[in-house]
Coordinates of N, CA, C and O in Angstrom, one line a residue:
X7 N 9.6 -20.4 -40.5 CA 8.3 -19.9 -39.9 C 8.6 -18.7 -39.1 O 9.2 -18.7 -38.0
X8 N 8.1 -17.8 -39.5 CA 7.9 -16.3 -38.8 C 7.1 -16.3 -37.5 O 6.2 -17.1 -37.2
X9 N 7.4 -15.3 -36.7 CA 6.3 -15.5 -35.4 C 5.6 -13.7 -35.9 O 6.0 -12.7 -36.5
X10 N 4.2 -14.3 -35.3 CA 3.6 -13.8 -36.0 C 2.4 -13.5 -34.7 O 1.9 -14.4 -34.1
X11 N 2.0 -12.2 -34.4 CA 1.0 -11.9 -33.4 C -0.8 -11.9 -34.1 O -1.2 -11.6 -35.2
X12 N -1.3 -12.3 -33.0 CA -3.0 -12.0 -33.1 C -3.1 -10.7 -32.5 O -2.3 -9.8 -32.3
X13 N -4.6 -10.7 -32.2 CA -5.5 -10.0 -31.8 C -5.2 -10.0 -30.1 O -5.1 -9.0 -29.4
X14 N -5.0 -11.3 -29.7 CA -4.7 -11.7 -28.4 C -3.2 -11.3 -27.7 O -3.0 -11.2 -26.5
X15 N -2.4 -11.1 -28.7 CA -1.0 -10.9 -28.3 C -0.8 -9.4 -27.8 O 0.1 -8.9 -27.1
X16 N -2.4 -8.5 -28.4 CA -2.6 -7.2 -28.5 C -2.1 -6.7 -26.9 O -2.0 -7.4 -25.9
X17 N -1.8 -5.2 -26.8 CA -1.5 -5.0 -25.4 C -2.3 -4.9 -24.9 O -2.3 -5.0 -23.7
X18 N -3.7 -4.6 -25.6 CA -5.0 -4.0 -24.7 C -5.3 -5.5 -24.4 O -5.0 -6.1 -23.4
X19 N -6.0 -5.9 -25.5 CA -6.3 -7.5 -25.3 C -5.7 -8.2 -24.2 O -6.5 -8.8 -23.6
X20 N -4.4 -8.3 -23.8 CA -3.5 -8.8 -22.6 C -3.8 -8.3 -21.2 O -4.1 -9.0 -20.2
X21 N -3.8 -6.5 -21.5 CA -4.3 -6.0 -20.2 C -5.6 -6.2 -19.7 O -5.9 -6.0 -18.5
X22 N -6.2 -6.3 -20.4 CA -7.5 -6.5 -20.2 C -7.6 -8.2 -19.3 O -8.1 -8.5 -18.2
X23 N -7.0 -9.1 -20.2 CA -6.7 -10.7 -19.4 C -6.2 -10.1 -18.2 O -6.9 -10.0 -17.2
X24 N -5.0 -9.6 -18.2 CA -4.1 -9.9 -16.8 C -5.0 -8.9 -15.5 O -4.9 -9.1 -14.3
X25 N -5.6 -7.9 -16.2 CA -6.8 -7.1 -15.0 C -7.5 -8.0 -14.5 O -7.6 -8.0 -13.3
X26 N -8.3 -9.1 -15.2 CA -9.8 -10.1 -14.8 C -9.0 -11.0 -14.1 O -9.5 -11.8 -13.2
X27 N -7.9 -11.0 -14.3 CA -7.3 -12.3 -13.3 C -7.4 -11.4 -12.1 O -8.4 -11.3 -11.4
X28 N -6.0 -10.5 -12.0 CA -6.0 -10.1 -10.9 C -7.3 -9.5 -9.9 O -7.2 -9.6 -8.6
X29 N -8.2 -9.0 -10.4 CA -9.7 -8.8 -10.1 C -9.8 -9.9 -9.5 O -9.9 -9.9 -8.3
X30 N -9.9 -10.8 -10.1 CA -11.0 -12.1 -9.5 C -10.3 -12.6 -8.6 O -10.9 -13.5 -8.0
X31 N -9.0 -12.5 -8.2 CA -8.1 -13.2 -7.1 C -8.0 -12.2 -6.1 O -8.1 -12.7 -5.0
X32 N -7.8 -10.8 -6.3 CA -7.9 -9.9 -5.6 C -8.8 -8.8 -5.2 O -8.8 -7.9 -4.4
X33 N -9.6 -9.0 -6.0 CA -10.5 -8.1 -5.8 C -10.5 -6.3 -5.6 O -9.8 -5.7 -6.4
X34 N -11.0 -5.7 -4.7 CA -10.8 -3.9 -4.9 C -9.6 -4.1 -4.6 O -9.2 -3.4 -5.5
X35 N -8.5 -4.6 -4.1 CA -7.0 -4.8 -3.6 C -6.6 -3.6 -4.7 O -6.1 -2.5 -4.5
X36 N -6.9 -4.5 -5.9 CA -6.2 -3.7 -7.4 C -6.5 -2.3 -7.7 O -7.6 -1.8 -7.6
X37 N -5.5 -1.7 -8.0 CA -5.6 -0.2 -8.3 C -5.3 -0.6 -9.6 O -4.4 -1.4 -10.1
X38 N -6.5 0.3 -10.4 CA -6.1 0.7 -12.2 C -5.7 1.9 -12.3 O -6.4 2.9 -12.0
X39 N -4.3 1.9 -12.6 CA -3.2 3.2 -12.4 C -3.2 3.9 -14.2 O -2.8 5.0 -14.6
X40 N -3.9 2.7 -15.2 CA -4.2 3.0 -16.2 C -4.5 2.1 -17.3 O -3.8 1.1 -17.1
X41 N -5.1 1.9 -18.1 CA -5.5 0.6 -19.5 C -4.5 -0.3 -19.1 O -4.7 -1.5 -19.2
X42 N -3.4 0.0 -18.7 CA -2.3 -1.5 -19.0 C -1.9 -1.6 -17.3 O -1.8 -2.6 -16.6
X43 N -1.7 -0.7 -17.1 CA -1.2 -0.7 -15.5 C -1.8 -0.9 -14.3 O -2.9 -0.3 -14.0
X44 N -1.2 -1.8 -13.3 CA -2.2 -2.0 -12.1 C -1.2 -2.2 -11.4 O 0.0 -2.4 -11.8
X45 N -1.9 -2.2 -9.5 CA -1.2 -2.0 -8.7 C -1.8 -2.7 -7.6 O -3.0 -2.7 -7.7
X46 N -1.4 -3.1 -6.6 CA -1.7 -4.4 -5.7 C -0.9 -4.2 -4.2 O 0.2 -4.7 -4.1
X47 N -1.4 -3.7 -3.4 CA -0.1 -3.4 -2.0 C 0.1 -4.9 -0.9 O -0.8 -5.3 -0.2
X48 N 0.9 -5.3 -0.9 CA 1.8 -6.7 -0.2 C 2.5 -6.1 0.6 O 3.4 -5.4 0.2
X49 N 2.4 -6.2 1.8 CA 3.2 -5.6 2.8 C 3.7 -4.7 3.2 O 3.1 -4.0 4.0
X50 N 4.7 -4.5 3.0 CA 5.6 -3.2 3.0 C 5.7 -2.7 1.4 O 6.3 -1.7 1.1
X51 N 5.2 -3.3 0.7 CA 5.9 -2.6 -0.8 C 4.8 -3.0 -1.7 O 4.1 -3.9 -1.2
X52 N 4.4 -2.7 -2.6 CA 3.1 -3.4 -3.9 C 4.1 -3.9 -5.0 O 5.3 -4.2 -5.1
X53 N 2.9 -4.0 -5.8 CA 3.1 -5.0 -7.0 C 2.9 -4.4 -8.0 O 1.7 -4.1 -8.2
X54 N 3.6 -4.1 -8.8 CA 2.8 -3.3 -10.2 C 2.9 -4.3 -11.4 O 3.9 -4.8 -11.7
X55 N 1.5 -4.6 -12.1 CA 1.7 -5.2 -13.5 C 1.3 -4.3 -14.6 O 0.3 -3.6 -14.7
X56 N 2.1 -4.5 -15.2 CA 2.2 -3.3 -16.5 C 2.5 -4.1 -17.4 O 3.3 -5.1 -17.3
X57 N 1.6 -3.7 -18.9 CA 1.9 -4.3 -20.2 C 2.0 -3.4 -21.2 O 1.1 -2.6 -21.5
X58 N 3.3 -3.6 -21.9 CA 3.9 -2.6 -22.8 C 3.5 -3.8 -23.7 O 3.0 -4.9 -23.4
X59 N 4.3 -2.8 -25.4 CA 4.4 -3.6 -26.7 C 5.6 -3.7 -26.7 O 6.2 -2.7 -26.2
X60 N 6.6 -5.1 -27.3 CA 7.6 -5.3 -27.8 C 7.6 -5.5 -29.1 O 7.1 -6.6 -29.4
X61 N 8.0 -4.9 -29.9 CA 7.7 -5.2 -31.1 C 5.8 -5.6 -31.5 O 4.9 -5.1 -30.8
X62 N 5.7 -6.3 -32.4 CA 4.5 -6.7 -32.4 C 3.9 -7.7 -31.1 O 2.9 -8.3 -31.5
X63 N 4.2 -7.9 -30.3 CA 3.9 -9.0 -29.0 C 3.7 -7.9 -27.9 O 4.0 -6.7 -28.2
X64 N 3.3 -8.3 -26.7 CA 3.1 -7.9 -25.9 C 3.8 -8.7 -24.5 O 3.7 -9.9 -24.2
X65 N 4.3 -7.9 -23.8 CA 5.0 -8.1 -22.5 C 3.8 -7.8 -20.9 O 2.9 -7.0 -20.7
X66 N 4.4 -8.8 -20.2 CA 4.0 -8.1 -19.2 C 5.3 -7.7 -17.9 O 6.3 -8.4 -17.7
X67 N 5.1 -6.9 -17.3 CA 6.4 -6.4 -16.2 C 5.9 -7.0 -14.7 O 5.9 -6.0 -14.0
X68 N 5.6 -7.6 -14.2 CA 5.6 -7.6 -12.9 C 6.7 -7.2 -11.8 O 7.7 -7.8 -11.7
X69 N 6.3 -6.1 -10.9 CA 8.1 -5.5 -10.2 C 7.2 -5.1 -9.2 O 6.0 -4.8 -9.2
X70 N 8.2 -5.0 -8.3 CA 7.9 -4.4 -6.9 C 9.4 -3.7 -6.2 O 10.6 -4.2 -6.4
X71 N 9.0 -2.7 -5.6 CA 10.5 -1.7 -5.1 C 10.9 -2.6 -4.0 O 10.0 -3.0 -3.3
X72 N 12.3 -2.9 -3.9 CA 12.6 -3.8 -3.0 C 13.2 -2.5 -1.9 O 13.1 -2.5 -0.7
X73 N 14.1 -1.4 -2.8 CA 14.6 0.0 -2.3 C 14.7 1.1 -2.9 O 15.0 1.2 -4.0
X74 N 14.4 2.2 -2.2 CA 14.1 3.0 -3.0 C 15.1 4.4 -2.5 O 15.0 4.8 -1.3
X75 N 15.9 5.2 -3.5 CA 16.5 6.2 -2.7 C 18.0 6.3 -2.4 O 18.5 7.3 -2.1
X76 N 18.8 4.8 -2.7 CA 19.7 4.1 -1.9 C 20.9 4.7 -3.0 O 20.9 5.0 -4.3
X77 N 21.8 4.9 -2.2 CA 23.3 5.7 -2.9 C 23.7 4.4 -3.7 O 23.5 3.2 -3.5
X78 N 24.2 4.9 -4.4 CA 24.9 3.6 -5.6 C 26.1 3.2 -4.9 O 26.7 4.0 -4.3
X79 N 26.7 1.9 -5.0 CA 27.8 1.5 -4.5 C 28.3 0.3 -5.4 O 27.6 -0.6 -5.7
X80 N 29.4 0.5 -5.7 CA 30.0 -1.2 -6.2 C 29.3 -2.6 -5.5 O 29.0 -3.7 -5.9
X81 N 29.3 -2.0 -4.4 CA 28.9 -3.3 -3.1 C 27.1 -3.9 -3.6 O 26.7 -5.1 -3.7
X82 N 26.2 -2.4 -3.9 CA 25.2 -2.3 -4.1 C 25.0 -2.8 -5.8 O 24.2 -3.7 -5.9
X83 N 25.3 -2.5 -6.4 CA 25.5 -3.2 -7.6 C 26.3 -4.9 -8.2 O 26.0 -5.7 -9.1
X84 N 27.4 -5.1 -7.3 CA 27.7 -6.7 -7.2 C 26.6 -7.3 -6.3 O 26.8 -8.5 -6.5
X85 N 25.6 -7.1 -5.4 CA 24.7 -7.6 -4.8 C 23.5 -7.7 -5.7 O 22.5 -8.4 -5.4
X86 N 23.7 -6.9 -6.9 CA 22.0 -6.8 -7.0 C 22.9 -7.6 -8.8 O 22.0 -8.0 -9.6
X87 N 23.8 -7.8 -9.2 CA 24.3 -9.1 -9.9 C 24.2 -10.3 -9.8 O 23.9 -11.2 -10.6
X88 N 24.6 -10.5 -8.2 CA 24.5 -11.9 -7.9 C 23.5 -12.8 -7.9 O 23.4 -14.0 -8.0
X89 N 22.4 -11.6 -7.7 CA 20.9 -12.4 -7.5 C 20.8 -13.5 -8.9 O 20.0 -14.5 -9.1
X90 N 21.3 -13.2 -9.3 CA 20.8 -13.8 -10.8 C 20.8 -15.2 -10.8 O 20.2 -15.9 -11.5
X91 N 22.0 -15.6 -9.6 CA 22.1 -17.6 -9.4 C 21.1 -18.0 -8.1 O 21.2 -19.0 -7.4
X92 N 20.3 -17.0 -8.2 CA 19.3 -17.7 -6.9 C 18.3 -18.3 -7.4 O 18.0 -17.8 -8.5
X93 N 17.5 -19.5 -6.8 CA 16.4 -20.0 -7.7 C 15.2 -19.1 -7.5 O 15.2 -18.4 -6.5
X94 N 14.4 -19.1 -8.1 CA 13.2 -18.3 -8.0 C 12.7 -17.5 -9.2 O 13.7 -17.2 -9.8
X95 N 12.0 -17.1 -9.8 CA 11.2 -16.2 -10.9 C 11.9 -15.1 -11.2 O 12.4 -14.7 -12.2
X96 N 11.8 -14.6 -10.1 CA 12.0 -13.0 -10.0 C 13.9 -12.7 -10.4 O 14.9 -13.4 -10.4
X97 N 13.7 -11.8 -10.6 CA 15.2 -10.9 -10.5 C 15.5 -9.5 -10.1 O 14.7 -8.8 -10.5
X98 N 16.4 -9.0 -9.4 CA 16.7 -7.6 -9.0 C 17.2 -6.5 -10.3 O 18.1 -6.8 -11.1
X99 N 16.5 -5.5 -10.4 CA 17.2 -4.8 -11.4 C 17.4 -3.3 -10.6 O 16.6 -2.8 -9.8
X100 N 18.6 -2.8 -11.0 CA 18.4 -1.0 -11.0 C 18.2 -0.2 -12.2 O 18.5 -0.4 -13.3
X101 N 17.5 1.3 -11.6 CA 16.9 2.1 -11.9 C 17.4 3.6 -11.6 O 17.5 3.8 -10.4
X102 N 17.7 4.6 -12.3 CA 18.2 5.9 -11.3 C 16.6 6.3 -10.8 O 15.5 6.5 -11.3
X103 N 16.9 6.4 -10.0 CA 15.7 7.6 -8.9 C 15.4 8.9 -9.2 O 16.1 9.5 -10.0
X104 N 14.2 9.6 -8.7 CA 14.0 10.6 -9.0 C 15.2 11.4 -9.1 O 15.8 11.9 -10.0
X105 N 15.6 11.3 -7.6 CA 16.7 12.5 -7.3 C 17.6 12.1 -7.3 O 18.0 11.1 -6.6
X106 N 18.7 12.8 -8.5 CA 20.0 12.6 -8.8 C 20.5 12.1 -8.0 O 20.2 12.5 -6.9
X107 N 21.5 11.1 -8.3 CA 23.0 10.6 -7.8 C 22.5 9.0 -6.6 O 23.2 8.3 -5.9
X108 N 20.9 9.1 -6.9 CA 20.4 7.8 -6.1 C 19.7 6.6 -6.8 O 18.9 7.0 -7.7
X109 N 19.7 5.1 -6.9 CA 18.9 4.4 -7.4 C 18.2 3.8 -6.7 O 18.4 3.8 -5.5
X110 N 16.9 2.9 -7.4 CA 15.4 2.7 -6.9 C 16.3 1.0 -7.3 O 17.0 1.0 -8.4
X111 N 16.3 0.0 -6.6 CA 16.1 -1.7 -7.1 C 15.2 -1.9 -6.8 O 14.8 -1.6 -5.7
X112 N 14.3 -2.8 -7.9 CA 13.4 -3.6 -7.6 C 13.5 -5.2 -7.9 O 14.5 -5.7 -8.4
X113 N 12.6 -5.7 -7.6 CA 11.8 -7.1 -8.1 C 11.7 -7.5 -8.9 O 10.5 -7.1 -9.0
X114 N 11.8 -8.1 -9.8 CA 11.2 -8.2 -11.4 C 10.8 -9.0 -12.2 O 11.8 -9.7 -12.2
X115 N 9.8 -9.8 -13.1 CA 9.6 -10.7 -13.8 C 9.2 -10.2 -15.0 O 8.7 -9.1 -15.1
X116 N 9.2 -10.9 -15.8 CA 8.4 -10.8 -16.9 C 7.9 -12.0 -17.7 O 8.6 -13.1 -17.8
X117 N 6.3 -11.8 -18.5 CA 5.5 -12.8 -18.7 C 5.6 -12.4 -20.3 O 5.5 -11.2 -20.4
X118 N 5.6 -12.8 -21.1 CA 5.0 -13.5 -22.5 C 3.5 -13.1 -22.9 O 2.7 -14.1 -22.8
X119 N 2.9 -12.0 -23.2 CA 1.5 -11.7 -23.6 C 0.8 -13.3 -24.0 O -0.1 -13.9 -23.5
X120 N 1.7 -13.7 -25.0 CA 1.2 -15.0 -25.7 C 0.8 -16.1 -25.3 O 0.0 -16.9 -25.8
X121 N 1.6 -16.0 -23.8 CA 1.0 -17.7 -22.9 C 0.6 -17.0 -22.1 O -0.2 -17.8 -21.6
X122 N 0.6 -15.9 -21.3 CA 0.1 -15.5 -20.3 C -1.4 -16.8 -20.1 O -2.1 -17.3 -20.9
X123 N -1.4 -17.1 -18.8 CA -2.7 -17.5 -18.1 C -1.9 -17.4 -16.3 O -0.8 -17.3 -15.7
X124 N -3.7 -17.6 -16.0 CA -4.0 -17.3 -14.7 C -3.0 -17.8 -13.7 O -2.6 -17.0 -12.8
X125 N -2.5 -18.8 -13.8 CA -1.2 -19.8 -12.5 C 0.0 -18.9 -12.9 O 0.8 -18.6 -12.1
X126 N 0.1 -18.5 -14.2 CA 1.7 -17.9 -14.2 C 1.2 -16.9 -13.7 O 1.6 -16.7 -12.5
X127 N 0.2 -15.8 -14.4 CA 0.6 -14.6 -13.5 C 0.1 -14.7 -12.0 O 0.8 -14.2 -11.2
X128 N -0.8 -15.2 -11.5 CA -0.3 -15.2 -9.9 C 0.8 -15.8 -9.4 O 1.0 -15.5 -8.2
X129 N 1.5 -16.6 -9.9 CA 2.9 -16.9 -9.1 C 3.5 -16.1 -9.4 O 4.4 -16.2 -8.5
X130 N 3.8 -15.1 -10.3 CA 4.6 -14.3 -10.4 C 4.4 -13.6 -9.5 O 5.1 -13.7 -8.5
X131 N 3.2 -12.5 -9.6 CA 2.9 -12.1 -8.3 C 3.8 -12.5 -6.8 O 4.6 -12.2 -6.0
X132 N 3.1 -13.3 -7.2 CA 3.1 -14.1 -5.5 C 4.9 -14.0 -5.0 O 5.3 -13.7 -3.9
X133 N 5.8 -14.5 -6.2 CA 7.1 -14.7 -6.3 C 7.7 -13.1 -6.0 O 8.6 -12.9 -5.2
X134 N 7.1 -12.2 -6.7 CA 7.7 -10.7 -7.1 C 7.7 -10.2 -5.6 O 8.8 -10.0 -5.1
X135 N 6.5 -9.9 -5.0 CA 5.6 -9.6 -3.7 C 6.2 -10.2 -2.4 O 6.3 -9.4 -1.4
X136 N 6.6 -11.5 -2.3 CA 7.3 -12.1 -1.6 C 8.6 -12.1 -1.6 O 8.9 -12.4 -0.4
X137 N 9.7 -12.0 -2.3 CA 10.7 -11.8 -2.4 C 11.4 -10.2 -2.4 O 12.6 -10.1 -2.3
X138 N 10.7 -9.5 -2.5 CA 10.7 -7.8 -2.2 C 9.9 -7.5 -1.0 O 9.9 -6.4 -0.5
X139 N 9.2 -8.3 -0.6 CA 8.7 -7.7 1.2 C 9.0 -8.6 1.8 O 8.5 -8.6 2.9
X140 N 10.1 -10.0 1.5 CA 11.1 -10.6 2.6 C 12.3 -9.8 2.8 O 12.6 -9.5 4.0
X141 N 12.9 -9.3 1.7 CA 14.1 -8.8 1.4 C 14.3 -7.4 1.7 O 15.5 -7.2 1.7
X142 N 13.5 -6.3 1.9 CA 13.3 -5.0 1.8 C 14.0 -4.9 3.2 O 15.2 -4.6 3.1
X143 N 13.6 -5.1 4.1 CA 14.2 -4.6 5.6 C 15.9 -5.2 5.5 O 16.7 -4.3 5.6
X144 N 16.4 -6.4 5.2 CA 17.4 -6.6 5.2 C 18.4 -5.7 4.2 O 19.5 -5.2 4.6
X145 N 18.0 -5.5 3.2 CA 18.5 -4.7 2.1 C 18.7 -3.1 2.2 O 19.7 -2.4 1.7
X146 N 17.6 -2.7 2.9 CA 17.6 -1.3 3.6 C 18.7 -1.2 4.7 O 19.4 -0.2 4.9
X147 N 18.6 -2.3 5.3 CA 19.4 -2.0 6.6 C 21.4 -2.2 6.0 O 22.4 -1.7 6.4
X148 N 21.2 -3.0 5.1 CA 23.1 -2.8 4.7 C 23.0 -2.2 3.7 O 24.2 -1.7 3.5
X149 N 22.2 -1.8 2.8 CA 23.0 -0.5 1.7 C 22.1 0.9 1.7 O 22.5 1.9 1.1
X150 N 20.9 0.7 2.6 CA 20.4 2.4 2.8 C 19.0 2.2 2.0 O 18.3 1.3 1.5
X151 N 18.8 3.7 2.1 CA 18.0 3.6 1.3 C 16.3 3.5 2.2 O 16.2 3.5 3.5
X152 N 15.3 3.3 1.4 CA 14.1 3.1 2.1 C 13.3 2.3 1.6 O 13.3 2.4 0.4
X153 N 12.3 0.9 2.1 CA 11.1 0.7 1.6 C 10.2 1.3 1.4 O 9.9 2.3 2.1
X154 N 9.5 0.9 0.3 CA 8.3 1.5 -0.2 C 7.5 1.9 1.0 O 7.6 3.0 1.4
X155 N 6.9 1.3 1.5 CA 6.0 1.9 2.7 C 6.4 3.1 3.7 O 5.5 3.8 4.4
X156 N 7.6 3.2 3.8 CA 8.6 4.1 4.7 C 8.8 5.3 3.8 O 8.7 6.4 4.2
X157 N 9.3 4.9 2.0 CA 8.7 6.4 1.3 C 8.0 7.0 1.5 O 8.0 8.2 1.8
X158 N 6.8 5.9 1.3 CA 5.4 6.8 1.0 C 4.6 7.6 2.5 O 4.1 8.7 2.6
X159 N 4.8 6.5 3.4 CA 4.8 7.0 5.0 C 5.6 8.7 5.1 O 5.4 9.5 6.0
X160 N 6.0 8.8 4.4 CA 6.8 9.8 5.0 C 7.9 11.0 4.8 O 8.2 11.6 5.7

């Protein structure tokens, strides 16, 4: 048996679900940054959910910048490995940065177009959002770097 997408697995079809959720739990909070993309500010840092295509299925990204800016280091990269045995949803990934020779880590989950409903994606949320605006000050302070709010601040 082949897997096999609908109408619903569609990216629009998806984004369009995962917007009425986040709408109806958040209300104007939500920024439409575009058809698939939105954006949500938690603390010191936001939330972005974004739905790409994988093949014929659709994904969803939920990520939030935990740092942004921060020089690469062995130290900085075996730290953002280890996360991987912690319990929780989320996971740390890197990114290179705008400006050469620096990377952006964030937050990260991802959801399944196909089962997507309302309790997964707000715990995700809730998981992504909370664990990148507990972690952002500590993280800043031993490998550099800036939170999102302290970017954009400034």
């Amino acid at each position: 048996m082949g897997l096999e997408s609908d109408h619903y697995d569609s990216v629009a079809s998806v984004a369009q679900y995962a917007l009425f959720i986040l709408q109806d739990e958040f209300g104007d909070a939500v920024h439409v940054l575009d058809p698939n993309k939105f954006e949500l500010p938690v603390g010191s840092t936001k939330v972005t959910t974004e739905v790409a295509g994988v093949g014929p299925f659709s994904v969803l990204l939920v990520s939030s910048p935990l740092a942004l800016g921060v020089t690469p280091s062995a130290e900085v990269f075996e730290f953002v490995a280890r996360q991987g045995g912690r319990p929780g949803l989320a996971s740390m990934i890197v990114v290179d940065a705008e400006e050469p020779g620096l990377i952006n880590v964030f937050v990260v989950h991802h959801i399944y177009g196909n089962c997507l409903d309302r309790s997964e994606l707000l715990t995700s949320v809730a998981n992504v959002a909370g664990q990148a605006d507990d972690a952002d000050e500590k993280f800043v302070a031993r490998f550099g770097g800036q939170r999102y709010s302290d970017a954009i601040a400034g």
